[in-house]
PDB file of C-alpha atoms in Angstrom:
ATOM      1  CA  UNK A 164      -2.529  36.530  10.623  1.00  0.00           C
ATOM      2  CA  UNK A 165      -1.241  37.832  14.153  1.00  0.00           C
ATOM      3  CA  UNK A 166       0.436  40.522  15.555  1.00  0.00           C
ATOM      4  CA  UNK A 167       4.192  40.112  16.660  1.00  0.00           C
ATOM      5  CA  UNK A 168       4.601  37.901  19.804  1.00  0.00           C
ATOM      6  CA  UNK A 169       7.953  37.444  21.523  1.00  0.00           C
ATOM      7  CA  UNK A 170      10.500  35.294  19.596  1.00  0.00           C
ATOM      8  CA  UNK A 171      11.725  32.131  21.032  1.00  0.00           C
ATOM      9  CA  UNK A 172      13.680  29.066  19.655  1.00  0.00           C
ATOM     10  CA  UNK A 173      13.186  28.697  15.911  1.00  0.00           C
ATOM     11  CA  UNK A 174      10.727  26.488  14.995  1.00  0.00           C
ATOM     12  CA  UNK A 175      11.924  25.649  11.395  1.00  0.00           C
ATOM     13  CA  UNK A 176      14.752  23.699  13.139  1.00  0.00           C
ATOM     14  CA  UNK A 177      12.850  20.077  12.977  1.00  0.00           C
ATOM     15  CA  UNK A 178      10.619  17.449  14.459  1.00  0.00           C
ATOM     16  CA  UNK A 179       8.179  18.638  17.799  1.00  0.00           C
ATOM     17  CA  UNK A 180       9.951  19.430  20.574  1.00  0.00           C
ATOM     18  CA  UNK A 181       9.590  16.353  23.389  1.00  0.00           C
ATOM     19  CA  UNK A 182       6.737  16.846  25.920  1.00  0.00           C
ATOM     20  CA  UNK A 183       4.106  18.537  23.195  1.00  0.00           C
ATOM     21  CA  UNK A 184       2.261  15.090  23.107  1.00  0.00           C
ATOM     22  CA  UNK A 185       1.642  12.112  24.774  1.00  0.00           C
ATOM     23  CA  UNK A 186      -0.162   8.727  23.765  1.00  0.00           C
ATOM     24  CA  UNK A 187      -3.596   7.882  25.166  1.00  0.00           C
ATOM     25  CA  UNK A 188      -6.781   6.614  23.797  1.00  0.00           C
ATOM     26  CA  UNK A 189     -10.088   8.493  22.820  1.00  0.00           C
ATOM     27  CA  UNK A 190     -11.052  11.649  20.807  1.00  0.00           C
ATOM     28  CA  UNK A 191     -11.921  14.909  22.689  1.00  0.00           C
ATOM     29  CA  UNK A 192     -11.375  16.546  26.056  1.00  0.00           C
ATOM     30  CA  UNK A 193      -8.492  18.152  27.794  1.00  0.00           C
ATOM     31  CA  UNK A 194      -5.052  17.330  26.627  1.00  0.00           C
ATOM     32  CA  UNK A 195      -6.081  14.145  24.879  1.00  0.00           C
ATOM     33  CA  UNK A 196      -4.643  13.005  21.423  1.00  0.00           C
ATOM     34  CA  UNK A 197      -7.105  12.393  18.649  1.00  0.00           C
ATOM     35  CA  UNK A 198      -5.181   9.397  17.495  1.00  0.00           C
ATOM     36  CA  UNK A 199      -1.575   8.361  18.744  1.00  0.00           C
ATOM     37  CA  UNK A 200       0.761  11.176  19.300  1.00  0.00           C
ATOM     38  CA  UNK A 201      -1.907  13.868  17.670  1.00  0.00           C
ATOM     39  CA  UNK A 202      -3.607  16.492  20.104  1.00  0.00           C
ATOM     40  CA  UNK A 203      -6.859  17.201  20.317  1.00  0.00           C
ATOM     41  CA  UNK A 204      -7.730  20.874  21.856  1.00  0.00           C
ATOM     42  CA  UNK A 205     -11.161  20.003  22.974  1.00  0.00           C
ATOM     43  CA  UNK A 206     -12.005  22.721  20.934  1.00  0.00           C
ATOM     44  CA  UNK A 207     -14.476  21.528  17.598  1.00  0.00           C
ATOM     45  CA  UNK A 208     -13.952  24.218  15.903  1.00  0.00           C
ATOM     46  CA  UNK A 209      -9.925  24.366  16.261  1.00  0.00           C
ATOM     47  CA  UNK A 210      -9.148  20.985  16.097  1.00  0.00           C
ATOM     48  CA  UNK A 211     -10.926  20.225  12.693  1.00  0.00           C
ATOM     49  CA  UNK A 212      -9.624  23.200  10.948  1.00  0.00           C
ATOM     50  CA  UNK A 213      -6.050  21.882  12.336  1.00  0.00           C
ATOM     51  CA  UNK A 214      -6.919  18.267  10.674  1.00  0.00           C
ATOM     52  CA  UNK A 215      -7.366  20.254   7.662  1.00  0.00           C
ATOM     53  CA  UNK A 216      -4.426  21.854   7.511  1.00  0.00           C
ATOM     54  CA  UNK A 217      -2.452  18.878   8.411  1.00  0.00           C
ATOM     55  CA  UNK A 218      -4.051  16.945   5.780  1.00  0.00           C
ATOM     56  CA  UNK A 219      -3.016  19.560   3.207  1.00  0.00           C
ATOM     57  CA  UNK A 220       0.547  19.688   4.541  1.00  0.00           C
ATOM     58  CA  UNK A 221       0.832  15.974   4.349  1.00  0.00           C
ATOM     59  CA  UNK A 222      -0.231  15.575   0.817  1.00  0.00           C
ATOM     60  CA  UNK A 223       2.270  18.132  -0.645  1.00  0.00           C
ATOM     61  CA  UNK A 224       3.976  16.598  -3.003  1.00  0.00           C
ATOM     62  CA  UNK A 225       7.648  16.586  -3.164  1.00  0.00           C
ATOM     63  CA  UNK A 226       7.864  19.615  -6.065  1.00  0.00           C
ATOM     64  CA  UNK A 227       4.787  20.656  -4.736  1.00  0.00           C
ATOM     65  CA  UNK A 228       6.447  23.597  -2.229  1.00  0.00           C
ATOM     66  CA  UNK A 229       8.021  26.158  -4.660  1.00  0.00           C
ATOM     67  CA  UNK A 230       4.249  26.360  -6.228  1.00  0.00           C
ATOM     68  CA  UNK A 231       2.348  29.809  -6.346  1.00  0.00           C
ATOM     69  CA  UNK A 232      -0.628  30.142  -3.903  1.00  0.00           C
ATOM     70  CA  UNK A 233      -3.596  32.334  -3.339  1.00  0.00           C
ATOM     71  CA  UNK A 234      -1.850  34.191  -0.977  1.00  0.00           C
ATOM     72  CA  UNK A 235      -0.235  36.923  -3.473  1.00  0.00           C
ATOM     73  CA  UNK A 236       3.722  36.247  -4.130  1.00  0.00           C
ATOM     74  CA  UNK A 237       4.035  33.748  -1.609  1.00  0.00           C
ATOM     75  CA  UNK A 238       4.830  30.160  -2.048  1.00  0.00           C
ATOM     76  CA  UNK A 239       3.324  26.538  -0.552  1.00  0.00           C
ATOM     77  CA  UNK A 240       6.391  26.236   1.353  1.00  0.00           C
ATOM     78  CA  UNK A 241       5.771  30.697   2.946  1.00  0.00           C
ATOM     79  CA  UNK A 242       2.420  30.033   3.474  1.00  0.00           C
ATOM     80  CA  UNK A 243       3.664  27.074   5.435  1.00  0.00           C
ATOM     81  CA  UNK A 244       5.707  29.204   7.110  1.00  0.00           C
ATOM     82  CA  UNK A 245       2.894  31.726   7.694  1.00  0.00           C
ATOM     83  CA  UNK A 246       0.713  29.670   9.171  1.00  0.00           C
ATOM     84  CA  UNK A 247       2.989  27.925  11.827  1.00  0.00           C
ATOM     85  CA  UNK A 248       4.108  30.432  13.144  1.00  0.00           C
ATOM     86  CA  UNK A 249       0.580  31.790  13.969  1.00  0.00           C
ATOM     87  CA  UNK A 250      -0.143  28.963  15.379  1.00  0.00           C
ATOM     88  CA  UNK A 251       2.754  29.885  17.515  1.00  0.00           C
ATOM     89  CA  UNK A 252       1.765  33.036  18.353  1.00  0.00           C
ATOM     90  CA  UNK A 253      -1.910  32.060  19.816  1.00  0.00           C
ATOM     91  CA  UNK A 254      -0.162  29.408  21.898  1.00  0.00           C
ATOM     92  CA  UNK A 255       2.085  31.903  22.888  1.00  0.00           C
ATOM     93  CA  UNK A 256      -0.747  34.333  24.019  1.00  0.00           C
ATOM     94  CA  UNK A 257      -2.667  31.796  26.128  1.00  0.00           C
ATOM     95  CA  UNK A 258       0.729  30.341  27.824  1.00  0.00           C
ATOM     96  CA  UNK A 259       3.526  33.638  27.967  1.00  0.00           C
ATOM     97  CA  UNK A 260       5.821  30.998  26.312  1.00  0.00           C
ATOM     98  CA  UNK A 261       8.075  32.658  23.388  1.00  0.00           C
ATOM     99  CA  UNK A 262       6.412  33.134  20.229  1.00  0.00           C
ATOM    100  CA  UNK A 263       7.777  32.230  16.690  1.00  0.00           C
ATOM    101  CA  UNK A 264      11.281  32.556  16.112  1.00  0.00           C
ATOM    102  CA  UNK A 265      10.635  34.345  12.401  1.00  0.00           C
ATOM    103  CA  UNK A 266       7.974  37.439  11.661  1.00  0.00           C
ATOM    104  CA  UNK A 267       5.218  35.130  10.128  1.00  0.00           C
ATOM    105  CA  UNK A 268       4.582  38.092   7.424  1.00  0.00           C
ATOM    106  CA  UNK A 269       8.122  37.315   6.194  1.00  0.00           C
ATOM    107  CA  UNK A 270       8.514  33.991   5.485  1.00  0.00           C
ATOM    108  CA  UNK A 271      11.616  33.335   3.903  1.00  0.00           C
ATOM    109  CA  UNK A 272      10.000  29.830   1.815  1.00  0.00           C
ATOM    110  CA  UNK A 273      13.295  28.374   2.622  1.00  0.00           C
ATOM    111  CA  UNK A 274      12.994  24.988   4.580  1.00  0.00           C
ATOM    112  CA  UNK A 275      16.182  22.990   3.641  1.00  0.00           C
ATOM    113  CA  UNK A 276      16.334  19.665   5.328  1.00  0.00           C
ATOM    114  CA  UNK A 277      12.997  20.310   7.772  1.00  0.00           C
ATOM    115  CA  UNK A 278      10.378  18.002   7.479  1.00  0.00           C
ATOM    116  CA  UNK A 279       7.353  19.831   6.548  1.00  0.00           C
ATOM    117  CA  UNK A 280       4.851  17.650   8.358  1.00  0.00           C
ATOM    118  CA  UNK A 281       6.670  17.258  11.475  1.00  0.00           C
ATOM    119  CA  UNK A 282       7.646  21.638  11.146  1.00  0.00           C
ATOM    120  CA  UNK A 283       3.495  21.781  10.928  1.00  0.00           C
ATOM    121  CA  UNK A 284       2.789  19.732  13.537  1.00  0.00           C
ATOM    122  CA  UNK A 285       5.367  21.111  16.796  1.00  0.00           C
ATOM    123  CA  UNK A 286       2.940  24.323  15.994  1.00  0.00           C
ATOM    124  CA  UNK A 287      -0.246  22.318  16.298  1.00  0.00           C
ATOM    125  CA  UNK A 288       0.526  20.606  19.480  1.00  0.00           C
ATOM    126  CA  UNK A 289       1.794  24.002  21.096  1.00  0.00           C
ATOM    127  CA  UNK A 290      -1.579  25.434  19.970  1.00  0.00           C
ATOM    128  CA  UNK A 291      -3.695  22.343  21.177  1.00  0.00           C
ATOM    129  CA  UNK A 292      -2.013  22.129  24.196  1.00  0.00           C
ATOM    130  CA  UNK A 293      -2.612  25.717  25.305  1.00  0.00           C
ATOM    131  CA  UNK A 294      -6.299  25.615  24.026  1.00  0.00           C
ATOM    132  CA  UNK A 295      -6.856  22.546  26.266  1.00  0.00           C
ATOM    133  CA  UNK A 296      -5.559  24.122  29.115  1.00  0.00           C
ATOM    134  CA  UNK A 297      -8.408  27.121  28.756  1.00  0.00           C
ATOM    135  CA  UNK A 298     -11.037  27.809  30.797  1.00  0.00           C
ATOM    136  CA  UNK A 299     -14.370  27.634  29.309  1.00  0.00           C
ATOM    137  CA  UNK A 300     -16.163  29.343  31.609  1.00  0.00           C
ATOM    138  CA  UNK A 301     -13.378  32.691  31.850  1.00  0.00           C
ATOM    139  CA  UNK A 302     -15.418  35.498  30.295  1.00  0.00           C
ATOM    140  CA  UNK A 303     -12.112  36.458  27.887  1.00  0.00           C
ATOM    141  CA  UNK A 304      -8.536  34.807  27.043  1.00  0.00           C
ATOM    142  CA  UNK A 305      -5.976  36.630  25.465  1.00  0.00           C
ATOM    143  CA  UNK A 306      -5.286  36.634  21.822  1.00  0.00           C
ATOM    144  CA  UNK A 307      -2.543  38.137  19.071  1.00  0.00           C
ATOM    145  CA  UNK A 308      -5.041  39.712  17.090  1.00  0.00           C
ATOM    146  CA  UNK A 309      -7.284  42.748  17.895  1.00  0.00           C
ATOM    147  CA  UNK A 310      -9.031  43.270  20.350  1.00  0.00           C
ATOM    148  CA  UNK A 311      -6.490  40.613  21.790  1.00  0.00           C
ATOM    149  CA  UNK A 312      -9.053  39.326  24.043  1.00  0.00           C
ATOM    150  CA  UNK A 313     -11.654  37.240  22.685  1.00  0.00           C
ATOM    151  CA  UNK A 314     -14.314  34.838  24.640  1.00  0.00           C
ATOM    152  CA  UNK A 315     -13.008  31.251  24.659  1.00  0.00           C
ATOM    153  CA  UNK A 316     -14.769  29.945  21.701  1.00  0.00           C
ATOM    154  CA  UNK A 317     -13.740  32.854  19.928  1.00  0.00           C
ATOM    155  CA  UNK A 318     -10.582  32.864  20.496  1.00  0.00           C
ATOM    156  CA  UNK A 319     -10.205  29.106  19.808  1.00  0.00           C
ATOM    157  CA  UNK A 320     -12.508  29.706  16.793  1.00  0.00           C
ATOM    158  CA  UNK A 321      -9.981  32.233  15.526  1.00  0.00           C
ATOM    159  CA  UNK A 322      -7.175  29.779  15.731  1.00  0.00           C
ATOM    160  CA  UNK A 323      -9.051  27.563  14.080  1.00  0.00           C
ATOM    161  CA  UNK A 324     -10.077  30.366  11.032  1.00  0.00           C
ATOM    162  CA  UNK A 325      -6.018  30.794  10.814  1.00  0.00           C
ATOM    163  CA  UNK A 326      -5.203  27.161   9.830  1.00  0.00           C
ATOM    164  CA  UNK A 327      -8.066  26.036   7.925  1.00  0.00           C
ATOM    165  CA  UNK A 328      -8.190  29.117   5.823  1.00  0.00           C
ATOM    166  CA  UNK A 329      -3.880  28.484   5.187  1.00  0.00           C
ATOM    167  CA  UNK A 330      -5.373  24.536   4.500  1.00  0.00           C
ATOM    168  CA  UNK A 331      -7.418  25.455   1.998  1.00  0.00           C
ATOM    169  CA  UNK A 332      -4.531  27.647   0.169  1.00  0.00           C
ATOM    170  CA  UNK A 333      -2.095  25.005   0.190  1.00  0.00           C
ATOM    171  CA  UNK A 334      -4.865  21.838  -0.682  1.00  0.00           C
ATOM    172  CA  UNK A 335      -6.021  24.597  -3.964  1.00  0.00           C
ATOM    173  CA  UNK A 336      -2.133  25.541  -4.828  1.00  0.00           C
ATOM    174  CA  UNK A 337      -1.201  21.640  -4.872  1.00  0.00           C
ATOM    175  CA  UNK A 338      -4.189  20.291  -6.664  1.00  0.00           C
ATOM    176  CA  UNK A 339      -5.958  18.790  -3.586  1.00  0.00           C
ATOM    177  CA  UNK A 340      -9.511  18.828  -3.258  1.00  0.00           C
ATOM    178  CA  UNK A 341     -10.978  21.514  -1.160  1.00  0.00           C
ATOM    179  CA  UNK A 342     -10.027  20.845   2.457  1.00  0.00           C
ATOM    180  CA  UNK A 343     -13.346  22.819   3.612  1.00  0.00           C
ATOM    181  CA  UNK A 344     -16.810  21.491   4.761  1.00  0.00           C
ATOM    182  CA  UNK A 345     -19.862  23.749   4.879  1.00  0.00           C
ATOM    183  CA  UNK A 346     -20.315  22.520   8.647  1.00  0.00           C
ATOM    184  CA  UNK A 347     -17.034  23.905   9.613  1.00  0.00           C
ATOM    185  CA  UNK A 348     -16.763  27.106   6.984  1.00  0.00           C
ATOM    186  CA  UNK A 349     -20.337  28.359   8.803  1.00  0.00           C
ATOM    187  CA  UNK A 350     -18.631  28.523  12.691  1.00  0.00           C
ATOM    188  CA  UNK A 351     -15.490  30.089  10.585  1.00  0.00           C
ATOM    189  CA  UNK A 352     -17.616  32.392   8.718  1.00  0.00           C
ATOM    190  CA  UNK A 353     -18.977  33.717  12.066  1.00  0.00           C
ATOM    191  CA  UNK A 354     -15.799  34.375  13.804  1.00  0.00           C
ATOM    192  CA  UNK A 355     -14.282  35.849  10.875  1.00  0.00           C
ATOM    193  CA  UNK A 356     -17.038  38.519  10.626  1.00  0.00           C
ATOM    194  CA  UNK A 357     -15.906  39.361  14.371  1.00  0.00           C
ATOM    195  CA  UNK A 358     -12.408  39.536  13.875  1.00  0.00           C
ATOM    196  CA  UNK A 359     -11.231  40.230  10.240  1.00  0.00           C
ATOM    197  CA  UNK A 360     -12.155  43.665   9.024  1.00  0.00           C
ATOM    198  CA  UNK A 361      -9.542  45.297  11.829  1.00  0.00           C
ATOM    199  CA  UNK A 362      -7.269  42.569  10.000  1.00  0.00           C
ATOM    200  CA  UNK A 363      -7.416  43.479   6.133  1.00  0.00           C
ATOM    201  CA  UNK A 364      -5.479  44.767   4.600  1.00  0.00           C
ATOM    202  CA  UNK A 365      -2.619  43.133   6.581  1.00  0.00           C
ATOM    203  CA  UNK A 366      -3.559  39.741   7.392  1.00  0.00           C
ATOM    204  CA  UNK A 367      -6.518  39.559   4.436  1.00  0.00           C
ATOM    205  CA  UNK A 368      -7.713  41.455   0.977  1.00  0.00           C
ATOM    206  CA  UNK A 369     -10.372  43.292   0.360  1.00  0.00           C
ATOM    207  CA  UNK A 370     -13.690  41.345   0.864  1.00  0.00           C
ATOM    208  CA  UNK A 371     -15.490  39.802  -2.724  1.00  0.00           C
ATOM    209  CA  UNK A 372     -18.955  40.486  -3.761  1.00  0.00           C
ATOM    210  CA  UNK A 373     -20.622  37.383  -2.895  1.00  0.00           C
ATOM    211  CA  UNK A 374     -22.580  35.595  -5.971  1.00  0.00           C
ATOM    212  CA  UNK A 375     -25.467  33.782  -6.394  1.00  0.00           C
ATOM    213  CA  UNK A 376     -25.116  29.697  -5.815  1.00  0.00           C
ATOM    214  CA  UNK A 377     -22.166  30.077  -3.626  1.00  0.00           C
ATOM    215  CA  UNK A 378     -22.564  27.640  -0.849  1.00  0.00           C
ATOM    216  CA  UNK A 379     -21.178  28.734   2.825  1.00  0.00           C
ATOM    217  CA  UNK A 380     -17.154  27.637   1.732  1.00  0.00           C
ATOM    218  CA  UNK A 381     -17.516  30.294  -0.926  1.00  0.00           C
ATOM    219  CA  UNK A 382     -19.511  32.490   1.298  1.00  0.00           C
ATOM    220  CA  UNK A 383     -16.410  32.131   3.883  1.00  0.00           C
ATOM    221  CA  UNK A 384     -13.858  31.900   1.410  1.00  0.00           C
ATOM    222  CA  UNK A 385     -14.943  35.751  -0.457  1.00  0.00           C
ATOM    223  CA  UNK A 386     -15.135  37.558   2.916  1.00  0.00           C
ATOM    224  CA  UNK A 387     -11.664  36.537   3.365  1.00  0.00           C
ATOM    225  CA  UNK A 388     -10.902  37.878   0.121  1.00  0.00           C
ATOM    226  CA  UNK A 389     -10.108  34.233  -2.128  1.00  0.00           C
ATOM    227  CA  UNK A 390     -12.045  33.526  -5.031  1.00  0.00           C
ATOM    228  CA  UNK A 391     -13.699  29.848  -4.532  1.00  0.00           C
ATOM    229  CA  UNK A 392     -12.399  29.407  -7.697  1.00  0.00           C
ATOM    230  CA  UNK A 393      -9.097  29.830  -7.703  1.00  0.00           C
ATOM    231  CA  UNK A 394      -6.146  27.415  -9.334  1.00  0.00           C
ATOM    232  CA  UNK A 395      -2.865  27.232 -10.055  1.00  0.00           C
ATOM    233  CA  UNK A 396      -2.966  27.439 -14.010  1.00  0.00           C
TER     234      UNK A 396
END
């Protein structure tokens, strides 16, 4: 869900590139892992939408990836795909460093001998990382969508609406239960009303006609053009 960004070394080659964490204790400022080895952003928003997302990738089961998602034609494994390297590409806009190595609107759902988890999470720690290292008190920071500059919670919000939104397609596709919350689909639900409609029909469908009794994860999940309800049979 980004525009192009430069490409750099490709991603899909394996485990997280040394330097992209570190090991000390505690859960939330700066550059500080949420458990060993796991980075937080400092960023609510961002970093539990990327716990969702990891969670989903982690529970995939092993003939899990070839499955059919919400996202139209594309597979567990693309969508995979899709998502890490947008995670890429907002890291890439906060730090100038090269973006994904592959056009994240082509995945190719081909991952032979790459660990899926460890694929995922090289793209969460670059995105962390640069989130952490954001001023919160800089009126704007850039950003690959439109307008490309967002206000720091926005833009880290929009990161955030990118991975849990790919979570939730891959928890659904697999049989998982939902990966969303109400507490975080309402901050997700705002910052998608900012950014998506310049978006669709790219990077999201059509919005659905909201119905009575949904709660705010259907509210979020029909703007963004998924029926709540969706499942694999």
């Amino acid at each position: 869900m980004l525009d192009k960004v430069p490409a750099g070394p490709d991603p899909s080659a394996g485990p997280a590139q040394a330097g992209h964490t570190h090991h000390c204790h505690g859960t939330t400022k700066g550059n500080c892992p949420m458990s060993d080895g796991i980075l937080s952003s400092g960023w609510d928003v961002l970093d539990a939408s990327h716990e969702a997302l990891r969670t989903a990738v982690r529970a995939v089961p092993t003939d899990g990836w070839r499955l059919p998602t919400p996202c139209a034609a594309w597979t567990v494994t693309q969508v995979l795909q899709h998502a890490v390297g947008d995670q890429i590409g907002y890291a890439a806009a906060l730090t100038g460093e090269p973006g994904p190595a592959f056009d994240p609107f082509a995945p190719s759902g081909e991952m032979e001998g790459a660990d899926p988890a460890a694929f995922l999470e090289d793209a969460l720690a670059r995105a962390a990382k640069a989130w952490a290292g954001v001023d919160r008190d800089v009126a704007e920071v850039p950003t690959p969508v439109p307008p490309h500059r967002l206000s720091p919670w926005s833009g880290s919000a929009a990161c955030g609406l990118d991975a849990a939104v790919h979570a939730w397609d891959i928890a659904v596709a697999t049989g998982q239960p939902s990966p969303l919350t109400p507490e975080l689909a309402r901050p997700l639900l705002k910052i998608a009303r900012e950014i998506v409609e310049p978006l669709r029909p790219r990077a999201y469908t059509a919005a659905l006609t909201p119905e009575p009794g949904d709660d705010d994860v259907a509210a979020l999940l029909r703007y963004l053009g998924r029926d709540p309800r969706w499942s694999v049979s």
